[in-house]
Structure formats: C-alpha cells, structure tokens
Amino acid sequence: MDLGIQGKWALVCAASKGLGKGCAQALVGEGVNVVITARGAEALQATAAELAALNPLVQVRAVAGDITTVAGRAAALAACPQVDILVNNAGGPPPGDFRDWDREAWIKALDANMLTPIELIKATIDAMAGRGFGRIINITSGAVKAPIDILGLSNGARTGLTGFVAGVARQVRVASHNVTINNLLPGPFDTDRLRGTMIGAAQKSGQPLEAVMDARRKLNPTQRFGTAAEFGATCAFLCSVHAGYITGQNVLMDGGAYPGTF
Ligand code: NAP
C-alpha cells in the first residue's frame, strides 16, 4: 500500500533508539524527510546515517538536544522546513513510590511527557491546518489504559496529555483541515528501556537476565515482546493519507495483554 506521504517532512522526537527510531525508519521507508532528535549525539548520528542509507531519496537531519527544554524544541523545529508529521516522544519517568516524589520530580515528568508534546503541538498544528494536512502521533504508554502502580509519574503525566489531546483533536479548526492527532500506547517492546527495567529486576531478584526476560514474555498472550519495526509501521499508517478519518484515538499495541473486550 502506498501511504501517500512521500516528500512530506516529519519531526520525530527522541529517535536515536527504540520506538522513536522505529517510527523514523518506517517514515523514511515511505519517502518522508525526517528531522530526528536525541540528547546523545553519537547514537543520533549513527541512526541518521542508517536512515539515510535506508532511502537515499530522503533528507535526514539530526538535531542533538533535550526535547524537554525550550532550546531543544526550538532547534528541532528550526531544522524542519515544515512539520507535516509530528511524532512526540521522550524518555519515560523513573519508577518508584509516590511518597518519595517531590514537586520537582512531578514537574520533570510533566515537562517530558505532557508539556513538551503540548508545546510542539502548539508550535505546529495551525500551520498544518493551513496546509490541509497534518498528522500528530504521541507515543504514550499502555499505562494510560491500565495504570502500573510503580509508574505513577508516567500514569499521571501521560493521562494528562491524553485528556488534552482528546479535546484538541476534535476541534473543528483542526479536524476539518485534515489534521489528526492520535496516541500510540506501547505495551512491552524490545528496546533499551525495557532491557534496562529487566536488568534492574534481575539484579533485585538475583535471577539471570534471560530468565527474567523470559518470564516477562510469558506474561503476554503472544509470548514475546513487540518490535520497534511493528510499532513504526503502525505509526506510519496513522500518518498516511488513508488514516485521515482516525483521530483522537488511543491505539493500544500490547500483544493483547490488556484483558478487556474494548
Ligand atoms: P529507549 O529505547 O530508551 O529510547 C529512548 C530514545 O529517546 C533514545 O533515542 C533517547 O536518546 C531519546 N530520549 C530520551 N529522552 C530524551 C530527551 N529528553 N530529549 C531527546 N531525546 C530523548 O526507549 P523506548 O523503549 O523507545 O521508549 C520510548 C517511550 O515509550 C518512553 O517514553 C517510554 O517510557 C515509552 N514506553 C516504552 C515501552 C517499552 O516497552 N519499550 C512501554 C511503554 C512505554 P538519548 O538518551 O540520547 O536522549
């Protein structure tokens, strides 16, 4: 299927690794020019080179910086001639007990997982509407639908974003101009972040890492973790011309782990 987005420009945040990288790969495969960001310049440059090799017909620009800062966002936006597609992403907040979190911890989580996407949406959405095409994807978490108690910072910040997006996506001045906003909710995906959590669990329990990972896989109906390529393909479809009637949705990708009928 031709997704019909060749030649568009996408800003894919936090994309040197993991799910953001998967989205950038899928978009580049469809002929979309990309600006990718991450804090670590070395991994970012390596990913930019991989993306350029994947499709020599597209432009790939890498902007090193922290997307949760004003300067990081300004640099990312400045590198993108126009933002037709915006993929919001940043690292997730740490796990813990809410009794230990002070105001600063909350502000940090809100900045990364709620206010940064809102700022980037604010900076790009009206121009998208003016051009009659826009696709915004927020990478959130399955925890929005089924909260995980030790991830209270994530549950709170991402649910705030989800509520905000539900309203904006339905504004007539947005939706009637072919601008869609959808959230992608990952369950367990095989990325550095997941591996980091598993390493922590292995150290705590004294079990070998592979045993911990295997036990985690077995908790999922598919008996495996999702892949960044699967995640990216879904993102690319939601960014396609064919997905113009899908907006304000929360698309759960968790291998069927969520046990509800809906
Ligand atoms: P990952 O493999 O650790 O990759 C994170 C990427 O984001 C890296 O490229 C990282 O590069 C970049 N990044 C992190 N913080 C950034 C910042 N402040 N500014 C710019 N770039 C930043 O993580 P992932 O698994 O792809 O996770 C992506 C998001 O999905 C996270 O919010 C995570 O909590 C959420 N999620 C993941 C899973 C899962 O199973 N993987 C499940 C649910 C939710 P630098 O470190 O160099 O900046």
XYZ file of N, CA and C and ligand atoms in Angstrom:
834
model
N 0.845 -1.198 0.000
C 0.000 0.000 0.000
C 0.885 1.254 0.000
N 0.638 2.147 -0.930
C 1.358 3.425 -0.935
C 0.706 4.324 0.113
N 1.450 4.754 1.101
C 0.867 5.552 2.187
C 0.600 7.004 1.773
N 1.116 7.396 0.619
C 0.778 8.726 0.085
C 1.439 9.890 0.806
N 2.563 9.637 1.493
C 3.199 10.712 2.261
C 4.632 10.997 1.797
N 4.968 10.478 0.639
C 6.303 10.728 0.091
C 6.539 12.237 -0.038
N 7.727 12.682 0.367
C 8.070 14.100 0.231
C 7.626 14.975 1.396
N 6.821 14.423 2.301
C 6.429 15.191 3.492
C 7.644 15.318 4.416
N 7.530 16.224 5.401
C 8.573 16.387 6.428
C 8.026 15.956 7.774
N 8.805 15.159 8.471
C 8.404 14.717 9.818
C 9.445 15.126 10.844
N 8.955 15.580 11.983
C 9.824 15.757 13.151
C 9.561 14.575 14.080
N 10.563 13.739 14.250
C 10.416 12.563 15.117
C 11.319 12.774 16.335
N 10.694 13.007 17.473
C 11.446 13.329 18.691
C 11.955 12.061 19.368
N 13.096 12.182 20.001
C 13.665 11.078 20.794
C 13.759 9.811 19.937
N 14.576 9.899 18.891
C 14.512 8.862 17.846
C 15.850 8.223 17.513
N 16.836 8.323 18.403
C 18.098 7.636 18.083
C 17.997 6.145 18.357
N 17.026 5.766 19.181
C 16.872 4.357 19.577
C 15.391 4.017 19.692
N 15.125 2.735 19.880
C 13.819 2.279 20.336
C 12.639 2.644 19.441
N 11.542 2.997 20.088
C 10.283 3.204 19.375
C 10.338 4.428 18.449
N 10.991 5.488 18.898
C 11.130 6.678 18.044
C 11.903 6.343 16.777
N 12.960 5.584 16.941
C 13.759 5.161 15.777
C 12.912 4.294 14.842
N 12.125 3.401 15.430
C 11.241 2.555 14.615
C 10.294 3.402 13.778
N 9.766 4.464 14.369
C 8.857 5.363 13.627
C 9.619 6.063 12.508
N 10.826 6.565 12.825
C 11.622 7.265 11.802
C 11.954 6.316 10.652
N 12.305 5.081 10.965
C 12.646 4.108 9.906
C 11.453 3.869 8.987
N 10.277 3.688 9.588
C 9.094 3.411 8.769
C 8.744 4.620 7.899
N 8.873 5.812 8.448
C 8.541 7.019 7.667
C 9.552 7.222 6.537
N 10.823 7.034 6.836
C 11.854 7.166 5.790
C 11.612 6.129 4.691
N 11.210 4.945 5.088
C 10.884 3.894 4.104
C 9.762 4.319 3.172
N 8.909 5.216 3.650
C 7.789 5.718 2.836
C 8.154 6.999 2.080
N 9.429 7.380 2.150
C 9.861 8.555 1.394
C 9.648 9.874 2.121
N 9.494 9.808 3.448
C 9.297 11.034 4.239
C 10.669 11.563 4.689
N 10.881 12.867 4.514
C 12.093 13.508 5.037
C 11.944 13.649 6.547
N 13.035 13.424 7.281
C 12.882 13.461 8.742
C 13.923 14.341 9.436
N 13.467 14.946 10.511
C 14.374 15.535 11.500
C 14.262 14.642 12.721
N 15.373 14.109 13.169
C 15.345 13.251 14.369
C 16.135 13.929 15.488
N 15.691 13.681 16.711
C 16.387 14.278 17.853
C 16.720 13.217 18.896
N 17.693 13.538 19.714
C 18.047 12.768 20.923
C 19.113 13.596 21.626
N 19.367 13.290 22.885
C 20.395 14.058 23.609
C 21.798 13.597 23.233
N 21.988 12.302 23.130
C 23.325 11.757 22.837
C 23.633 11.867 21.351
N 24.677 12.672 21.015
C 24.957 12.965 19.605
C 25.468 11.738 18.843
N 26.232 10.893 19.528
C 26.881 9.783 18.815
C 25.843 8.786 18.268
N 24.965 8.320 19.130
C 23.934 7.362 18.686
C 23.005 8.027 17.670
N 22.761 9.310 17.858
C 21.872 10.034 16.934
C 22.471 10.083 15.529
N 23.781 10.391 15.461
C 24.441 10.454 14.150
C 24.447 9.078 13.491
N 24.666 8.042 14.280
C 24.685 6.674 13.732
C 23.302 6.330 13.166
N 22.255 6.712 13.896
C 20.890 6.443 13.403
C 20.599 7.258 12.147
N 21.057 8.509 12.134
C 20.838 9.351 10.945
C 21.495 8.707 9.719
N 22.695 8.168 9.903
C 23.397 7.526 8.780
C 22.629 6.282 8.317
N 22.109 5.520 9.278
C 21.308 4.321 8.934
C 20.071 4.713 8.130
N 19.417 5.771 8.570
C 18.181 6.210 7.896
C 18.482 6.694 6.482
N 19.582 7.442 6.347
C 19.947 7.960 5.020
C 20.251 6.795 4.078
N 20.884 5.754 4.598
C 21.215 4.594 3.766
C 19.958 3.813 3.386
N 18.970 3.880 4.255
C 17.715 3.145 4.018
C 16.973 3.686 2.797
N 17.042 4.991 2.630
C 16.356 5.601 1.487
C 17.119 6.849 1.040
N 17.980 6.692 0.037
C 18.816 7.816 -0.397
C 18.005 8.977 -0.977
N 16.712 8.767 -1.217
C 15.896 9.829 -1.816
C 15.400 10.843 -0.785
N 15.545 10.526 0.506
C 15.014 11.447 1.521
C 16.133 12.244 2.188
N 15.734 13.353 2.776
C 16.682 14.129 3.589
C 16.529 13.719 5.045
N 17.658 13.530 5.685
C 17.651 13.165 7.110
C 18.481 14.208 7.857
N 17.879 14.852 8.834
C 18.614 15.837 9.633
C 18.587 15.407 11.094
N 19.719 15.492 11.745
C 19.825 15.085 13.148
C 20.095 16.314 14.011
N 19.299 16.486 15.034
C 19.473 17.625 15.939
C 19.663 17.095 17.357
N 20.886 17.227 17.857
C 21.163 16.746 19.217
C 20.655 17.775 20.226
N 19.909 17.299 21.206
C 19.405 18.218 22.235
C 18.311 17.563 23.045
N 18.001 18.210 24.150
C 16.966 17.693 25.051
C 15.622 18.293 24.631
N 14.742 17.449 24.141
C 13.461 17.927 23.601
C 12.564 18.500 24.708
N 12.887 18.216 25.956
C 12.052 18.730 27.050
C 12.430 20.166 27.429
N 13.445 20.724 26.739
C 13.843 22.108 27.025
C 13.385 23.032 25.900
N 13.259 24.310 26.232
C 12.854 25.307 25.232
C 13.862 25.320 24.086
N 15.155 25.301 24.421
C 16.199 25.359 23.392
C 16.180 24.098 22.528
N 15.961 22.951 23.141
C 15.918 21.686 22.389
C 14.769 21.680 21.387
N 13.638 22.183 21.816
C 12.469 22.216 20.903
C 12.690 23.229 19.778
N 13.253 24.395 20.137
C 13.477 25.433 19.116
C 14.434 24.914 18.045
N 15.487 24.239 18.459
C 16.471 23.726 17.493
C 15.837 22.665 16.590
N 15.031 21.802 17.171
C 14.385 20.748 16.378
C 13.426 21.363 15.353
N 12.648 22.322 15.790
C 11.677 22.956 14.884
C 12.394 23.737 13.781
N 13.496 24.386 14.142
C 14.226 25.199 13.160
C 14.815 24.332 12.049
N 15.106 23.085 12.356
C 15.738 22.199 11.363
C 14.730 21.625 10.372
N 13.452 21.792 10.648
C 12.412 21.169 9.825
C 11.739 22.257 8.978
N 11.901 22.236 7.658
C 11.335 23.297 6.825
C 9.829 23.502 7.065
N 9.110 22.405 7.212
C 7.721 22.482 7.664
C 7.409 21.144 8.333
N 6.576 21.203 9.351
C 6.274 19.950 10.055
C 4.911 19.447 9.568
N 4.954 18.445 8.693
C 3.710 17.816 8.221
C 3.297 16.700 9.176
N 4.323 16.061 9.755
C 4.112 14.928 10.665
C 4.942 15.203 11.914
N 4.286 15.074 13.062
C 4.989 15.277 14.335
C 4.850 14.013 15.166
N 5.968 13.414 15.519
C 5.928 12.256 16.421
C 6.516 12.699 17.758
N 5.651 12.831 18.749
C 6.091 13.257 20.075
C 6.562 12.064 20.885
N 7.747 12.210 21.446
C 8.325 11.126 22.241
C 9.411 11.713 23.127
N 9.627 11.093 24.255
C 10.742 11.445 25.158
C 10.903 10.260 26.095
N 11.967 10.260 26.840
C 12.159 9.166 27.791
C 11.048 9.141 28.822
N 10.799 7.953 29.362
C 9.776 7.817 30.391
C 10.333 8.156 31.765
N 9.483 8.592 32.687
C 9.946 8.891 34.042
C 10.339 7.627 34.800
N 11.124 7.777 35.865
C 11.556 6.589 36.619
C 10.411 5.988 37.431
N 10.510 4.695 37.744
C 9.515 4.078 38.630
C 9.773 4.497 40.079
N 8.847 4.180 40.956
C 9.049 4.475 42.374
C 7.737 4.520 43.135
N 7.826 5.045 44.349
C 6.663 5.186 45.227
C 6.324 6.663 45.310
N 5.067 6.998 45.101
C 4.707 8.419 45.032
C 5.027 9.165 46.330
N 5.174 8.416 47.419
C 5.505 9.060 48.699
C 6.896 9.693 48.667
N 7.716 9.218 47.732
C 9.090 9.743 47.651
C 9.238 10.870 46.635
N 8.190 11.178 45.885
C 8.339 12.177 44.824
C 7.963 13.563 45.325
N 8.870 14.504 45.082
C 8.563 15.884 45.451
C 8.050 16.627 44.212
N 7.777 17.895 44.392
C 7.237 18.718 43.310
C 8.162 18.704 42.086
N 9.469 18.734 42.369
C 10.435 18.772 41.264
C 10.331 17.516 40.390
N 10.148 16.358 41.039
C 10.025 15.098 40.287
C 8.777 15.134 39.406
N 7.704 15.682 39.945
C 6.464 15.777 39.169
C 6.609 16.743 37.988
N 7.240 17.884 38.254
C 7.402 18.877 37.179
C 8.240 18.281 36.042
N 9.263 17.518 36.410
C 10.128 16.893 35.397
C 9.313 15.926 34.520
N 8.494 15.109 35.179
C 7.679 14.139 34.431
C 6.649 14.861 33.561
N 6.032 15.887 34.127
C 5.030 16.639 33.348
C 5.687 17.327 32.166
N 6.888 17.881 32.383
C 7.603 18.545 31.290
C 7.866 17.568 30.149
N 8.356 16.381 30.496
C 8.762 15.430 29.458
C 7.569 14.791 28.760
N 6.565 14.389 29.527
C 5.534 13.509 28.958
C 4.179 14.162 28.787
N 4.078 15.446 29.113
C 2.821 16.158 28.880
C 3.067 17.526 28.233
N 3.897 18.361 28.886
C 4.012 19.741 28.408
C 4.848 19.859 27.134
N 5.863 19.010 26.980
C 6.663 19.072 25.743
C 5.817 18.726 24.515
N 5.073 17.621 24.525
C 4.199 17.371 23.367
C 3.195 18.500 23.131
N 2.659 19.058 24.220
C 1.684 20.146 24.045
C 2.349 21.364 23.393
N 3.565 21.685 23.826
C 4.283 22.826 23.231
C 4.546 22.579 21.739
N 4.924 21.354 21.388
C 5.228 21.066 19.978
C 3.950 21.045 19.135
N 2.862 20.581 19.723
C 1.582 20.624 19.008
C 1.199 22.093 18.765
N 1.358 22.897 19.811
C 1.021 24.330 19.699
C 1.852 25.009 18.595
N 3.117 24.611 18.500
C 4.023 25.250 17.531
C 3.738 24.834 16.087
N 3.020 23.739 15.882
C 2.916 23.197 14.515
C 1.493 23.049 13.983
N 0.513 22.963 14.857
C -0.810 22.489 14.413
C -1.535 23.485 13.494
N -1.418 24.773 13.783
C -2.176 25.723 12.960
C -1.614 25.790 11.536
N -0.296 25.676 11.412
C 0.303 25.663 10.065
C -0.104 24.382 9.327
N -0.188 23.272 10.040
C -0.671 22.027 9.408
C -2.077 22.255 8.863
N -2.931 22.830 9.695
C -4.322 23.072 9.271
C -4.350 24.002 8.053
N -3.482 24.993 8.061
C -3.415 25.933 6.932
C -3.046 25.240 5.631
N -2.203 24.198 5.721
C -1.783 23.463 4.513
C -2.740 22.328 4.172
N -3.676 22.042 5.075
C -4.669 20.998 4.809
C -4.163 19.581 4.989
N -3.074 19.436 5.714
C -2.577 18.089 6.039
C -1.731 18.163 7.297
N -1.988 17.267 8.217
C -1.137 17.157 9.403
C -1.418 15.857 10.125
N -0.366 15.257 10.621
C -0.505 14.020 11.403
C 0.355 14.165 12.650
N -0.294 14.015 13.800
C 0.436 14.090 15.070
C 0.248 12.770 15.808
N 1.361 12.178 16.171
C 1.344 10.924 16.931
C 2.054 11.179 18.253
N 1.425 10.838 19.332
C 2.081 10.915 20.638
C 2.378 9.498 21.108
N 3.639 9.217 21.376
C 3.980 7.918 21.953
C 3.737 8.040 23.455
N 2.735 7.317 23.947
C 2.434 7.402 25.379
C 2.768 6.052 26.022
N 1.783 5.336 26.499
C 2.064 4.050 27.152
C 0.767 3.295 27.397
N 0.866 1.976 27.393
C -0.268 1.148 27.793
C -0.718 1.496 29.213
N 0.179 2.123 29.983
C -0.151 2.506 31.370
C -1.263 3.558 31.420
N -1.533 4.218 30.294
C -2.646 5.172 30.266
C -3.972 4.414 30.412
N -4.015 3.217 29.839
C -5.245 2.426 29.868
C -5.285 1.509 31.089
N -4.153 0.966 31.437
C -4.059 0.059 32.591
C -2.876 0.516 33.442
N -3.114 1.421 34.394
C -2.015 2.022 35.147
C -1.152 0.990 35.874
N 0.142 1.278 35.916
C 1.090 0.397 36.611
C 1.510 1.150 37.877
N 1.295 0.563 39.052
C 1.381 1.378 40.278
C 2.738 2.035 40.498
N 3.831 1.348 40.157
C 5.156 1.961 40.392
C 5.505 3.025 39.344
N 4.656 3.149 38.323
C 4.913 4.166 37.284
C 3.945 5.347 37.431
N 3.733 5.767 38.667
C 2.777 6.842 38.937
C 3.077 8.134 38.184
N 4.353 8.474 38.031
C 4.698 9.704 37.313
C 4.263 9.605 35.857
N 4.471 8.431 35.290
C 4.080 8.187 33.899
C 2.555 8.156 33.776
N 1.902 7.407 34.663
C 0.426 7.325 34.633
C -0.176 8.729 34.653
N 0.334 9.559 35.563
C -0.242 10.888 35.754
C 0.027 11.806 34.567
N 1.296 11.926 34.182
C 1.658 12.876 33.120
C 1.040 12.473 31.778
N 1.105 11.203 31.463
C 0.610 10.767 30.147
C -0.922 10.825 30.073
N -1.579 10.572 31.192
C -3.034 10.669 31.177
C -3.456 12.128 31.008
N -2.676 13.037 31.571
C -2.932 14.468 31.360
C -2.841 14.815 29.881
N -1.793 14.332 29.223
C -1.641 14.580 27.783
C -2.814 13.982 27.008
N -3.203 12.782 27.401
C -4.275 12.076 26.689
C -5.585 12.867 26.760
N -5.871 13.407 27.933
C -7.090 14.209 28.080
C -7.030 15.469 27.248
N -5.877 16.110 27.251
C -5.703 17.333 26.457
C -5.922 17.047 24.966
N -5.275 15.998 24.492
C -5.337 15.636 23.066
C -6.768 15.289 22.645
N -7.499 14.628 23.548
C -8.878 14.236 23.216
C -9.715 15.459 22.858
N -9.442 16.574 23.524
C -10.170 17.808 23.211
C -9.694 18.457 21.925
N -8.382 18.637 21.804
C -7.851 19.366 20.631
C -8.133 18.621 19.331
N -8.011 17.300 19.348
C -8.208 16.524 18.116
C -9.600 16.747 17.545
N -10.541 17.092 18.417
C -11.938 17.251 17.979
C -12.315 18.689 17.660
N -11.363 19.590 17.772
C -11.671 20.971 17.368
C -11.933 20.984 15.860
N -12.997 21.662 15.459
C -13.333 21.711 14.029
C -12.197 22.369 13.244
N -11.555 23.382 13.818
C -10.469 24.072 13.107
C -9.250 23.170 12.929
N -9.240 22.042 13.596
C -8.168 21.045 13.431
C -8.670 19.912 12.519
N -9.712 19.224 12.979
C -10.160 18.004 12.294
C -10.659 18.267 10.872
N -11.315 19.398 10.667
C -11.884 19.645 9.329
C -10.810 20.056 8.325
N -9.579 20.250 8.814
C -8.477 20.609 7.911
C -7.507 19.445 7.718
N -8.031 18.234 7.931
C -7.225 17.043 7.662
C -5.994 16.947 8.574
N -6.188 17.422 9.795
C -5.123 17.269 10.795
C -5.632 16.281 11.849
N -4.898 15.211 12.039
C -5.310 14.209 13.027
C -4.282 14.131 14.163
N -4.778 13.790 15.332
C -3.880 13.551 16.486
C -4.288 12.221 17.111
N -3.347 11.325 17.192
C -3.608 10.025 17.813
C -2.463 9.650 18.746
N -2.795 8.845 19.720
C -1.781 8.364 20.661
C -1.512 6.886 20.406
N -0.247 6.534 20.420
C 0.134 5.117 20.316
C 0.585 4.658 21.696
N -0.047 3.599 22.195
C 0.185 3.133 23.569
C 0.967 1.816 23.550
N 2.287 1.889 23.730
C 3.042 0.635 23.712
C 2.875 -0.177 24.992
N 2.735 -1.489 24.812
C 2.926 -2.431 25.917
C 4.412 -2.734 25.958
N 4.813 -3.973 26.223
C 6.240 -4.283 26.311
C 6.905 -4.439 24.936
N 7.795 -3.534 24.621
C 8.542 -3.577 23.356
C 10.024 -3.769 23.656
N 10.660 -4.538 22.789
C 12.063 -4.888 22.997
C 12.963 -3.703 22.642
N 13.195 -2.854 23.621
C 14.053 -1.674 23.417
C 15.024 -1.576 24.595
N 15.937 -0.615 24.503
C 16.898 -0.411 25.606
C 16.174 -0.126 26.912
N 15.066 0.616 26.821
C 14.344 0.976 28.051
C 13.823 -0.289 28.742
N 13.195 -1.162 27.947
C 12.650 -2.389 28.528
C 13.781 -3.234 29.127
N 14.873 -3.336 28.364
C 16.020 -4.132 28.823
C 16.575 -3.554 30.132
N 16.606 -2.218 30.218
C 17.094 -1.562 31.437
C 16.236 -1.937 32.642
N 14.903 -1.952 32.435
C 13.993 -2.314 33.526
C 14.237 -3.764 33.943
N 14.451 -4.627 32.929
C 14.653 -6.065 33.206
C 15.985 -6.290 33.929
N 17.002 -5.516 33.557
C 18.306 -5.647 34.229
C 18.130 -5.299 35.711
N 17.371 -4.236 35.970
C 17.087 -3.830 37.352
C 16.377 -4.950 38.108
N 15.371 -5.559 37.449
C 14.597 -6.625 38.092
C 15.482 -7.850 38.348
N 16.384 -8.139 37.397
C 17.267 -9.296 37.549
C 18.208 -9.084 38.734
N 18.755 -7.870 38.823
C 19.676 -7.588 39.937
C 18.960 -7.699 41.275
N 17.725 -7.196 41.309
C 16.957 -7.200 42.559
C 16.621 -8.635 43.008
N 16.275 -9.473 42.013
C 15.824 -10.828 42.360
C 16.967 -11.838 42.395
N 18.134 -11.442 41.856
C 19.264 -12.362 41.807
C 19.129 -13.414 40.720
N 18.130 -13.250 39.855
C 17.937 -14.222 38.759
C 18.726 -13.781 37.525
N 19.065 -14.723 36.636
C 19.732 -14.312 35.393
C 18.786 -13.445 34.536
N 19.366 -12.500 33.808
C 18.567 -11.573 32.991
C 17.650 -12.320 32.033
N 18.201 -13.348 31.368
C 17.399 -14.060 30.349
C 16.171 -14.714 30.995
N 16.326 -15.206 32.235
C 15.188 -15.838 32.923
C 14.103 -14.799 33.222
N 14.543 -13.620 33.634
C 13.584 -12.550 33.943
C 12.852 -12.123 32.667
N 13.620 -12.003 31.579
C 13.010 -11.578 30.310
C 12.030 -12.634 29.804
N 12.424 -13.886 29.961
C 11.562 -14.976 29.502
C 10.245 -15.011 30.287
N 10.359 -14.808 31.594
C 9.152 -14.796 32.433
C 8.238 -13.650 32.008
N 8.842 -12.514 31.674
C 8.054 -11.344 31.244
C 7.367 -11.612 29.902
N 8.090 -12.255 28.994
C 7.496 -12.607 27.682
C 6.286 -13.512 27.876
N 6.414 -14.442 28.805
C 5.355 -15.443 29.009
C 4.097 -14.834 29.618
N 4.210 -13.630 30.159
C 3.020 -12.955 30.698
C 2.128 -12.413 29.571
N 2.700 -12.333 28.363
C 1.966 -11.744 27.234
C 1.331 -12.849 26.384
N 0.083 -12.650 25.926
C -0.557 -13.679 25.101
C 0.279 -14.100 23.887
N 1.056 -13.173 23.338
C 1.872 -13.525 22.160
C 3.145 -14.267 22.553
N 3.449 -14.270 23.847
C 4.670 -14.911 24.374
C 5.944 -14.228 23.862
N 5.822 -12.978 23.516
C 7.015 -12.259 23.037
C 6.851 -10.773 23.302
N 7.933 -10.012 23.078
C 7.849 -8.560 23.121
C 7.540 -8.041 21.720
N 6.985 -6.846 21.659
C 6.786 -6.202 20.363
C 8.119 -5.701 19.821
N 8.138 -5.423 18.530
C 9.371 -4.893 17.920
C 9.163 -3.444 17.495
N 10.275 -2.711 17.463
C 10.214 -1.303 17.057
C 9.711 -1.191 15.609
N 10.002 -2.206 14.785
C 9.542 -2.170 13.386
C 8.017 -2.258 13.326
N 7.427 -3.099 14.174
C 5.948 -3.194 14.212
C 5.346 -1.864 14.670
N 5.983 -1.298 15.668
C 5.495 -0.024 16.205
C 5.578 1.068 15.120
N 6.721 1.107 14.433
C 6.929 2.118 13.393
C 5.932 1.970 12.253
N 5.635 0.735 11.877
C 4.702 0.506 10.760
C 3.308 1.044 11.109
N 2.900 0.855 12.358
C 1.587 1.364 12.777
C 1.596 2.885 12.792
N 2.690 3.441 13.274
C 2.833 4.903 13.279
C 2.728 5.435 11.843
N 3.459 4.813 10.932
C 3.459 5.289 9.544
C 2.054 5.213 8.943
N 1.327 4.134 9.264
C -0.037 4.039 8.727
C -0.913 5.183 9.271
N -0.799 5.447 10.571
C -1.607 6.532 11.150
C -1.215 7.897 10.565
N 0.005 7.980 10.035
C 0.459 9.229 9.398
C 0.080 9.276 7.920
N -0.508 8.224 7.410
C -0.750 8.121 5.971
C -1.986 8.917 5.549
N -2.125 9.076 4.241
C -3.325 9.751 3.721
C -4.579 8.911 3.977
N -4.384 7.613 4.164
C -5.535 6.719 4.356
C -6.144 6.834 5.752
N -5.417 7.441 6.684
C -5.861 7.459 8.084
C -6.499 8.792 8.482
N -6.957 9.548 7.485
C -7.497 10.882 7.759
C -8.774 10.898 8.588
N -9.433 9.738 8.696
C -10.705 9.683 9.451
C -10.497 9.037 10.821
N -9.241 8.832 11.172
C -8.918 8.289 12.510
C -8.291 9.423 13.307
N -8.992 9.925 14.286
C -8.403 10.990 15.109
C -8.903 10.904 16.545
N -8.075 11.400 17.458
C -8.438 11.400 18.878
C -8.466 10.008 19.484
N -7.733 9.083 18.860
C -7.789 7.691 19.315
C -6.548 7.307 20.130
N -6.742 6.301 20.957
C -5.646 5.721 21.728
C -5.452 4.297 21.234
N -4.402 4.103 20.469
C -4.188 2.801 19.828
C -3.217 1.981 20.684
N -3.781 0.948 21.290
C -3.001 0.111 22.198
C -2.270 -0.971 21.409
N -0.950 -1.033 21.568
C -0.161 -2.096 20.923
C 0.518 -2.875 22.034
N -0.138 -3.944 22.481
C 0.396 -4.652 23.653
C 0.317 -6.171 23.503
N 0.132 -6.655 22.288
C 0.080 -8.104 22.088
C -1.118 -8.752 22.764
N -2.138 -7.941 23.067
C -3.344 -8.497 23.693
C -3.259 -8.572 25.212
N -2.249 -7.918 25.796
C -2.071 -8.029 27.260
C -3.246 -7.429 28.035
N -3.804 -6.329 27.520
C -4.943 -5.707 28.215
C -6.133 -6.667 28.131
N -6.706 -7.018 29.271
C -7.677 -8.129 29.266
C -9.118 -7.751 28.946
N -9.377 -6.493 28.604
C -10.774 -6.088 28.384
C -11.266 -6.383 26.974
N -12.602 -6.460 26.815
C -13.201 -6.662 25.497
C -13.012 -5.419 24.617
N -13.093 -4.255 25.233
C -12.855 -2.997 24.493
C -11.563 -2.360 24.966
P 14.599 3.837 24.536
O 14.871 2.600 23.765
O 15.320 4.061 25.831
O 14.849 5.084 23.561
C 14.601 6.380 24.015
C 15.036 7.373 22.964
O 14.622 8.666 23.388
C 16.551 7.446 22.782
O 16.829 7.756 21.451
C 16.926 8.604 23.708
O 18.172 9.151 23.336
C 15.761 9.545 23.452
N 15.468 10.498 24.515
C 15.163 10.217 25.797
N 14.943 11.350 26.480
C 15.090 12.370 25.590
C 15.000 13.783 25.692
N 14.713 14.371 26.857
N 15.219 14.544 24.592
C 15.506 13.945 23.410
N 15.615 12.622 23.259
C 15.419 11.844 24.337
O 13.053 3.965 24.942
P 11.748 3.350 24.211
O 11.518 1.995 24.754
O 11.852 3.568 22.752
O 10.614 4.267 24.854
C 10.084 5.420 24.211
C 8.928 5.941 25.064
O 7.911 4.936 25.128
C 9.339 6.258 26.504
O 8.623 7.372 26.969
C 8.876 5.020 27.254
O 8.594 5.279 28.607
C 7.615 4.657 26.478
N 7.238 3.249 26.657
C 8.058 2.253 26.252
C 7.684 0.933 26.442
C 8.574 -0.225 26.026
O 8.258 -1.381 26.327
N 9.663 -0.016 25.336
C 6.440 0.631 27.036
C 5.618 1.677 27.424
C 6.027 2.995 27.239
P 19.076 9.964 24.409
O 19.049 9.185 25.681
O 20.417 10.039 23.774
O 18.434 11.301 24.554
